């Protein structure tokens, strides 16, 4: 009995020691698990933070690139408008045209008047790369026209009712650009044809009396050609709208879903990123400098396909290693303290 008591009494410290070790192990395990959890959360937070920063950086770079592309395209379109304006000046100040229009006194076409007018217009049409048709309507509603494809007819009754007729009369020879012509012009081969018209009064260069109205048309396809060339390179779409959000030239591949972000009133420089059908799109708007029109570019913004910038990746790796070092060091220190 005495021996049993001694053994039992001697076993108490051993059992207590084992209990303490087990308790210490549990505490140490909990601390390590806690640090691992903190480490994982820290890594996740770090990666997400840098991903958001990188995404914003990509969006900013896309905005800058999109703005430069639209500015470059705007320069190309300005060249078209300037070219058409120069050709209108050639007709305006052409001596044969001035002389012929000054001799018109009645509402019927005189071949001696028609021939020099047609000749001057034909020469201009042949040398004008962007021009599709030229029409002159004199004060007696006689009209003279040349065209590259299809015939052009003038509805003189609609002329005097058109929205632009008073404007062009009051412009005193200054140039107006209009989308189509309020049905004053009709094209037999393409009744639904879309085009932009340069419209101005031809006045007598000596006494400034109005002699006729000049209309020069540029087909939509001329603008779409530039849009498509740039669009293929940057996987983008372009269009021209007025300040009421109406299309002057629609984007290629147009569908009605585009109206939600393209048909916006107003003009001026604008750059925004929107979501459409789950995809991010960059919308860049620039004043065209013609009438109240704006040039709009639509660019895809795919941040998911971009790798995280090397600079940000370097910092992510550094932070992860610092976290690992911190957890490892703290674990060793706590382990020693617990022991």
PDB file of C-alpha atoms in Angstrom, residues 82-263:
ATOM      1  CA  UNK A  82     -11.856  71.839 -95.509  1.00  0.00           C
ATOM      2  CA  UNK A  83     -11.435  70.163 -98.893  1.00  0.00           C
ATOM      3  CA  UNK A  84     -15.154  70.452 -99.686  1.00  0.00           C
ATOM      4  CA  UNK A  85     -15.122  74.091 -98.539  1.00  0.00           C
ATOM      5  CA  UNK A  86     -12.227  74.883-100.887  1.00  0.00           C
ATOM      6  CA  UNK A  87     -14.065  73.362-103.839  1.00  0.00           C
ATOM      7  CA  UNK A  88     -17.163  75.395-103.010  1.00  0.00           C
ATOM      8  CA  UNK A  89     -14.990  78.518-103.175  1.00  0.00           C
ATOM      9  CA  UNK A  90     -13.766  77.475-106.614  1.00  0.00           C
ATOM     10  CA  UNK A  91     -17.340  77.349-107.904  1.00  0.00           C
ATOM     11  CA  UNK A  92     -18.374  80.509-106.033  1.00  0.00           C
ATOM     12  CA  UNK A  93     -15.620  82.633-107.605  1.00  0.00           C
ATOM     13  CA  UNK A  94     -15.528  80.896-110.989  1.00  0.00           C
ATOM     14  CA  UNK A  95     -15.896  83.606-113.669  1.00  0.00           C
ATOM     15  CA  UNK A  96     -17.976  81.399-115.969  1.00  0.00           C
ATOM     16  CA  UNK A  97     -20.372  80.482-113.159  1.00  0.00           C
ATOM     17  CA  UNK A  98     -20.681  84.107-112.015  1.00  0.00           C
ATOM     18  CA  UNK A  99     -21.331  85.310-115.584  1.00  0.00           C
ATOM     19  CA  UNK A 100     -23.857  82.563-116.375  1.00  0.00           C
ATOM     20  CA  UNK A 101     -25.851  82.991-113.159  1.00  0.00           C
ATOM     21  CA  UNK A 102     -25.937  86.778-113.613  1.00  0.00           C
ATOM     22  CA  UNK A 103     -27.608  86.355-117.028  1.00  0.00           C
ATOM     23  CA  UNK A 104     -30.531  84.238-115.826  1.00  0.00           C
ATOM     24  CA  UNK A 105     -33.806  86.163-116.153  1.00  0.00           C
ATOM     25  CA  UNK A 106     -36.525  83.506-116.340  1.00  0.00           C
ATOM     26  CA  UNK A 107     -37.531  80.064-115.075  1.00  0.00           C
ATOM     27  CA  UNK A 108     -36.284  77.927-117.920  1.00  0.00           C
ATOM     28  CA  UNK A 109     -32.879  76.516-118.677  1.00  0.00           C
ATOM     29  CA  UNK A 110     -30.884  78.225-121.419  1.00  0.00           C
ATOM     30  CA  UNK A 111     -28.172  75.924-122.891  1.00  0.00           C
ATOM     31  CA  UNK A 112     -25.778  78.873-123.208  1.00  0.00           C
ATOM     32  CA  UNK A 113     -26.101  79.353-119.455  1.00  0.00           C
ATOM     33  CA  UNK A 114     -26.301  75.699-118.518  1.00  0.00           C
ATOM     34  CA  UNK A 115     -23.165  74.576-120.382  1.00  0.00           C
ATOM     35  CA  UNK A 116     -20.544  76.730-118.573  1.00  0.00           C
ATOM     36  CA  UNK A 117     -22.148  75.955-115.208  1.00  0.00           C
ATOM     37  CA  UNK A 118     -22.190  72.208-115.888  1.00  0.00           C
ATOM     38  CA  UNK A 119     -18.600  72.302-117.150  1.00  0.00           C
ATOM     39  CA  UNK A 120     -17.293  74.032-114.019  1.00  0.00           C
ATOM     40  CA  UNK A 121     -19.217  71.677-111.725  1.00  0.00           C
ATOM     41  CA  UNK A 122     -18.036  68.590-113.645  1.00  0.00           C
ATOM     42  CA  UNK A 123     -14.391  69.662-113.405  1.00  0.00           C
ATOM     43  CA  UNK A 124     -14.765  70.118-109.670  1.00  0.00           C
ATOM     44  CA  UNK A 125     -16.533  66.781-109.202  1.00  0.00           C
ATOM     45  CA  UNK A 126     -13.810  64.908-111.091  1.00  0.00           C
ATOM     46  CA  UNK A 127     -11.041  66.427-108.992  1.00  0.00           C
ATOM     47  CA  UNK A 128     -12.949  66.275-105.704  1.00  0.00           C
ATOM     48  CA  UNK A 129     -12.140  62.955-104.069  1.00  0.00           C
ATOM     49  CA  UNK A 130     -14.740  63.245-101.309  1.00  0.00           C
ATOM     50  CA  UNK A 131     -17.573  64.852-103.287  1.00  0.00           C
ATOM     51  CA  UNK A 132     -20.489  62.725-104.551  1.00  0.00           C
ATOM     52  CA  UNK A 133     -22.708  65.387-106.152  1.00  0.00           C
ATOM     53  CA  UNK A 134     -22.963  69.134-106.822  1.00  0.00           C
ATOM     54  CA  UNK A 135     -26.211  71.051-107.291  1.00  0.00           C
ATOM     55  CA  UNK A 136     -26.833  74.731-108.088  1.00  0.00           C
ATOM     56  CA  UNK A 137     -30.374  76.136-107.743  1.00  0.00           C
ATOM     57  CA  UNK A 138     -30.805  79.610-109.239  1.00  0.00           C
ATOM     58  CA  UNK A 139     -33.247  82.342-108.184  1.00  0.00           C
ATOM     59  CA  UNK A 140     -35.852  81.038-110.661  1.00  0.00           C
ATOM     60  CA  UNK A 141     -35.776  77.449-109.310  1.00  0.00           C
ATOM     61  CA  UNK A 142     -33.808  76.147-112.275  1.00  0.00           C
ATOM     62  CA  UNK A 143     -31.278  73.613-111.098  1.00  0.00           C
ATOM     63  CA  UNK A 144     -28.042  72.251-112.495  1.00  0.00           C
ATOM     64  CA  UNK A 145     -26.489  69.058-111.154  1.00  0.00           C
ATOM     65  CA  UNK A 146     -23.585  66.659-111.594  1.00  0.00           C
ATOM     66  CA  UNK A 147     -23.067  63.413-109.723  1.00  0.00           C
ATOM     67  CA  UNK A 148     -20.804  60.387-109.540  1.00  0.00           C
ATOM     68  CA  UNK A 149     -23.501  57.732-109.287  1.00  0.00           C
ATOM     69  CA  UNK A 150     -27.241  57.931-109.795  1.00  0.00           C
ATOM     70  CA  UNK A 151     -29.221  61.028-110.662  1.00  0.00           C
ATOM     71  CA  UNK A 152     -30.095  63.953-108.394  1.00  0.00           C
ATOM     72  CA  UNK A 153     -33.472  65.661-108.444  1.00  0.00           C
ATOM     73  CA  UNK A 154     -34.506  68.888-106.703  1.00  0.00           C
ATOM     74  CA  UNK A 155     -37.895  69.470-105.131  1.00  0.00           C
ATOM     75  CA  UNK A 156     -38.181  73.274-105.307  1.00  0.00           C
ATOM     76  CA  UNK A 157     -41.410  73.261-103.266  1.00  0.00           C
ATOM     77  CA  UNK A 158     -39.600  71.647-100.367  1.00  0.00           C
ATOM     78  CA  UNK A 159     -36.695  74.065-100.822  1.00  0.00           C
ATOM     79  CA  UNK A 160     -38.650  77.080 -99.616  1.00  0.00           C
ATOM     80  CA  UNK A 161     -40.137  75.094 -96.721  1.00  0.00           C
ATOM     81  CA  UNK A 162     -36.863  73.558 -95.575  1.00  0.00           C
ATOM     82  CA  UNK A 163     -35.464  74.371 -92.134  1.00  0.00           C
ATOM     83  CA  UNK A 164     -32.136  75.522 -93.544  1.00  0.00           C
ATOM     84  CA  UNK A 165     -33.437  77.794 -96.345  1.00  0.00           C
ATOM     85  CA  UNK A 166     -33.826  80.898 -94.153  1.00  0.00           C
ATOM     86  CA  UNK A 167     -30.577  80.121 -92.350  1.00  0.00           C
ATOM     87  CA  UNK A 168     -28.563  79.924 -95.547  1.00  0.00           C
ATOM     88  CA  UNK A 169     -30.160  83.111 -96.873  1.00  0.00           C
ATOM     89  CA  UNK A 170     -29.240  84.962 -93.694  1.00  0.00           C
ATOM     90  CA  UNK A 171     -25.720  83.507 -93.739  1.00  0.00           C
ATOM     91  CA  UNK A 172     -24.851  85.820 -96.685  1.00  0.00           C
ATOM     92  CA  UNK A 173     -22.493  83.405 -98.388  1.00  0.00           C
ATOM     93  CA  UNK A 174     -21.132  81.791 -95.253  1.00  0.00           C
ATOM     94  CA  UNK A 175     -21.090  78.015 -95.266  1.00  0.00           C
ATOM     95  CA  UNK A 176     -23.548  75.736 -93.478  1.00  0.00           C
ATOM     96  CA  UNK A 177     -23.183  71.984 -93.095  1.00  0.00           C
ATOM     97  CA  UNK A 178     -26.375  69.979 -92.767  1.00  0.00           C
ATOM     98  CA  UNK A 179     -27.300  66.337 -92.407  1.00  0.00           C
ATOM     99  CA  UNK A 180     -29.062  65.527 -95.700  1.00  0.00           C
ATOM    100  CA  UNK A 181     -31.201  68.355 -97.127  1.00  0.00           C
ATOM    101  CA  UNK A 182     -34.700  68.118 -95.606  1.00  0.00           C
ATOM    102  CA  UNK A 183     -35.738  66.113 -98.688  1.00  0.00           C
ATOM    103  CA  UNK A 184     -34.897  68.961-101.070  1.00  0.00           C
ATOM    104  CA  UNK A 185     -32.578  66.549-102.892  1.00  0.00           C
ATOM    105  CA  UNK A 186     -33.625  63.032-103.873  1.00  0.00           C
ATOM    106  CA  UNK A 187     -31.509  60.237-105.316  1.00  0.00           C
ATOM    107  CA  UNK A 188     -33.283  57.783-107.597  1.00  0.00           C
ATOM    108  CA  UNK A 189     -30.785  54.963-107.091  1.00  0.00           C
ATOM    109  CA  UNK A 190     -30.825  55.260-103.289  1.00  0.00           C
ATOM    110  CA  UNK A 191     -33.901  56.954-101.757  1.00  0.00           C
ATOM    111  CA  UNK A 192     -32.676  56.338 -98.181  1.00  0.00           C
ATOM    112  CA  UNK A 193     -29.193  57.642 -98.852  1.00  0.00           C
ATOM    113  CA  UNK A 194     -27.448  59.347 -95.935  1.00  0.00           C
ATOM    114  CA  UNK A 195     -25.069  62.222 -96.635  1.00  0.00           C
ATOM    115  CA  UNK A 196     -23.733  65.535 -95.378  1.00  0.00           C
ATOM    116  CA  UNK A 197     -24.413  68.696 -97.374  1.00  0.00           C
ATOM    117  CA  UNK A 198     -22.403  71.869 -97.672  1.00  0.00           C
ATOM    118  CA  UNK A 199     -24.907  74.650 -98.393  1.00  0.00           C
ATOM    119  CA  UNK A 200     -24.199  78.283 -99.223  1.00  0.00           C
ATOM    120  CA  UNK A 201     -25.546  81.183-101.254  1.00  0.00           C
ATOM    121  CA  UNK A 202     -23.600  82.143-104.361  1.00  0.00           C
ATOM    122  CA  UNK A 203     -23.669  85.939-104.482  1.00  0.00           C
ATOM    123  CA  UNK A 204     -22.599  88.292-107.219  1.00  0.00           C
ATOM    124  CA  UNK A 205     -18.965  89.170-106.471  1.00  0.00           C
ATOM    125  CA  UNK A 206     -19.544  92.747-107.647  1.00  0.00           C
ATOM    126  CA  UNK A 207     -22.771  93.816-105.911  1.00  0.00           C
ATOM    127  CA  UNK A 208     -23.332  90.841-103.509  1.00  0.00           C
ATOM    128  CA  UNK A 209     -26.817  90.144-104.856  1.00  0.00           C
ATOM    129  CA  UNK A 210     -27.771  86.476-104.322  1.00  0.00           C
ATOM    130  CA  UNK A 211     -27.596  84.483-107.558  1.00  0.00           C
ATOM    131  CA  UNK A 212     -28.150  80.866-106.503  1.00  0.00           C
ATOM    132  CA  UNK A 213     -27.830  78.249-103.803  1.00  0.00           C
ATOM    133  CA  UNK A 214     -24.950  75.794-103.965  1.00  0.00           C
ATOM    134  CA  UNK A 215     -25.262  72.307-102.439  1.00  0.00           C
ATOM    135  CA  UNK A 216     -22.309  69.899-102.326  1.00  0.00           C
ATOM    136  CA  UNK A 217     -22.900  66.427-100.893  1.00  0.00           C
ATOM    137  CA  UNK A 218     -20.489  63.987 -99.255  1.00  0.00           C
ATOM    138  CA  UNK A 219     -21.751  60.419 -98.873  1.00  0.00           C
ATOM    139  CA  UNK A 220     -21.854  58.632 -95.536  1.00  0.00           C
ATOM    140  CA  UNK A 221     -19.520  55.967 -96.972  1.00  0.00           C
ATOM    141  CA  UNK A 222     -16.713  58.539 -97.180  1.00  0.00           C
ATOM    142  CA  UNK A 223     -16.811  58.994 -93.407  1.00  0.00           C
ATOM    143  CA  UNK A 224     -17.391  55.306 -92.701  1.00  0.00           C
ATOM    144  CA  UNK A 225     -14.225  54.503 -94.642  1.00  0.00           C
ATOM    145  CA  UNK A 226     -12.177  56.483 -92.105  1.00  0.00           C
ATOM    146  CA  UNK A 227     -14.184  55.069 -89.210  1.00  0.00           C
ATOM    147  CA  UNK A 228     -13.559  51.488 -90.356  1.00  0.00           C
ATOM    148  CA  UNK A 229      -9.826  51.986 -90.930  1.00  0.00           C
ATOM    149  CA  UNK A 230      -9.295  53.267 -87.397  1.00  0.00           C
ATOM    150  CA  UNK A 231     -11.881  50.891 -85.946  1.00  0.00           C
ATOM    151  CA  UNK A 232     -10.091  47.788 -87.219  1.00  0.00           C
ATOM    152  CA  UNK A 233      -6.819  48.937 -85.684  1.00  0.00           C
ATOM    153  CA  UNK A 234      -8.274  49.732 -82.253  1.00  0.00           C
ATOM    154  CA  UNK A 235     -11.337  47.425 -82.244  1.00  0.00           C
ATOM    155  CA  UNK A 236     -13.492  50.540 -81.881  1.00  0.00           C
ATOM    156  CA  UNK A 237     -16.543  52.253 -83.365  1.00  0.00           C
ATOM    157  CA  UNK A 238     -17.186  55.882 -84.267  1.00  0.00           C
ATOM    158  CA  UNK A 239     -20.139  58.097 -85.073  1.00  0.00           C
ATOM    159  CA  UNK A 240     -21.176  61.734 -85.433  1.00  0.00           C
ATOM    160  CA  UNK A 241     -24.127  63.153 -83.478  1.00  0.00           C
ATOM    161  CA  UNK A 242     -25.660  66.583 -83.010  1.00  0.00           C
ATOM    162  CA  UNK A 243     -26.272  68.345 -79.676  1.00  0.00           C
ATOM    163  CA  UNK A 244     -29.713  66.733 -79.387  1.00  0.00           C
ATOM    164  CA  UNK A 245     -28.212  63.264 -79.534  1.00  0.00           C
ATOM    165  CA  UNK A 246     -29.420  62.525 -83.068  1.00  0.00           C
ATOM    166  CA  UNK A 247     -27.157  60.599 -85.412  1.00  0.00           C
ATOM    167  CA  UNK A 248     -25.559  62.424 -88.311  1.00  0.00           C
ATOM    168  CA  UNK A 249     -23.413  59.408 -89.206  1.00  0.00           C
ATOM    169  CA  UNK A 250     -24.239  56.161 -87.391  1.00  0.00           C
ATOM    170  CA  UNK A 251     -21.503  53.798 -86.182  1.00  0.00           C
ATOM    171  CA  UNK A 252     -20.765  50.749 -88.322  1.00  0.00           C
ATOM    172  CA  UNK A 253     -22.475  47.668 -86.964  1.00  0.00           C
ATOM    173  CA  UNK A 254     -25.144  49.896 -85.419  1.00  0.00           C
ATOM    174  CA  UNK A 255     -27.812  48.385 -83.193  1.00  0.00           C
ATOM    175  CA  UNK A 256     -30.455  50.064 -81.038  1.00  0.00           C
ATOM    176  CA  UNK A 257     -28.641  49.118 -77.797  1.00  0.00           C
ATOM    177  CA  UNK A 258     -25.999  51.731 -78.673  1.00  0.00           C
ATOM    178  CA  UNK A 259     -28.581  54.507 -78.272  1.00  0.00           C
ATOM    179  CA  UNK A 260     -28.395  54.252 -74.474  1.00  0.00           C
ATOM    180  CA  UNK A 261     -24.841  55.630 -74.407  1.00  0.00           C
ATOM    181  CA  UNK A 262     -24.550  57.452 -77.761  1.00  0.00           C
ATOM    182  CA  UNK A 263     -27.818  59.422 -77.964  1.00  0.00           C
TER     183      UNK A 263
END
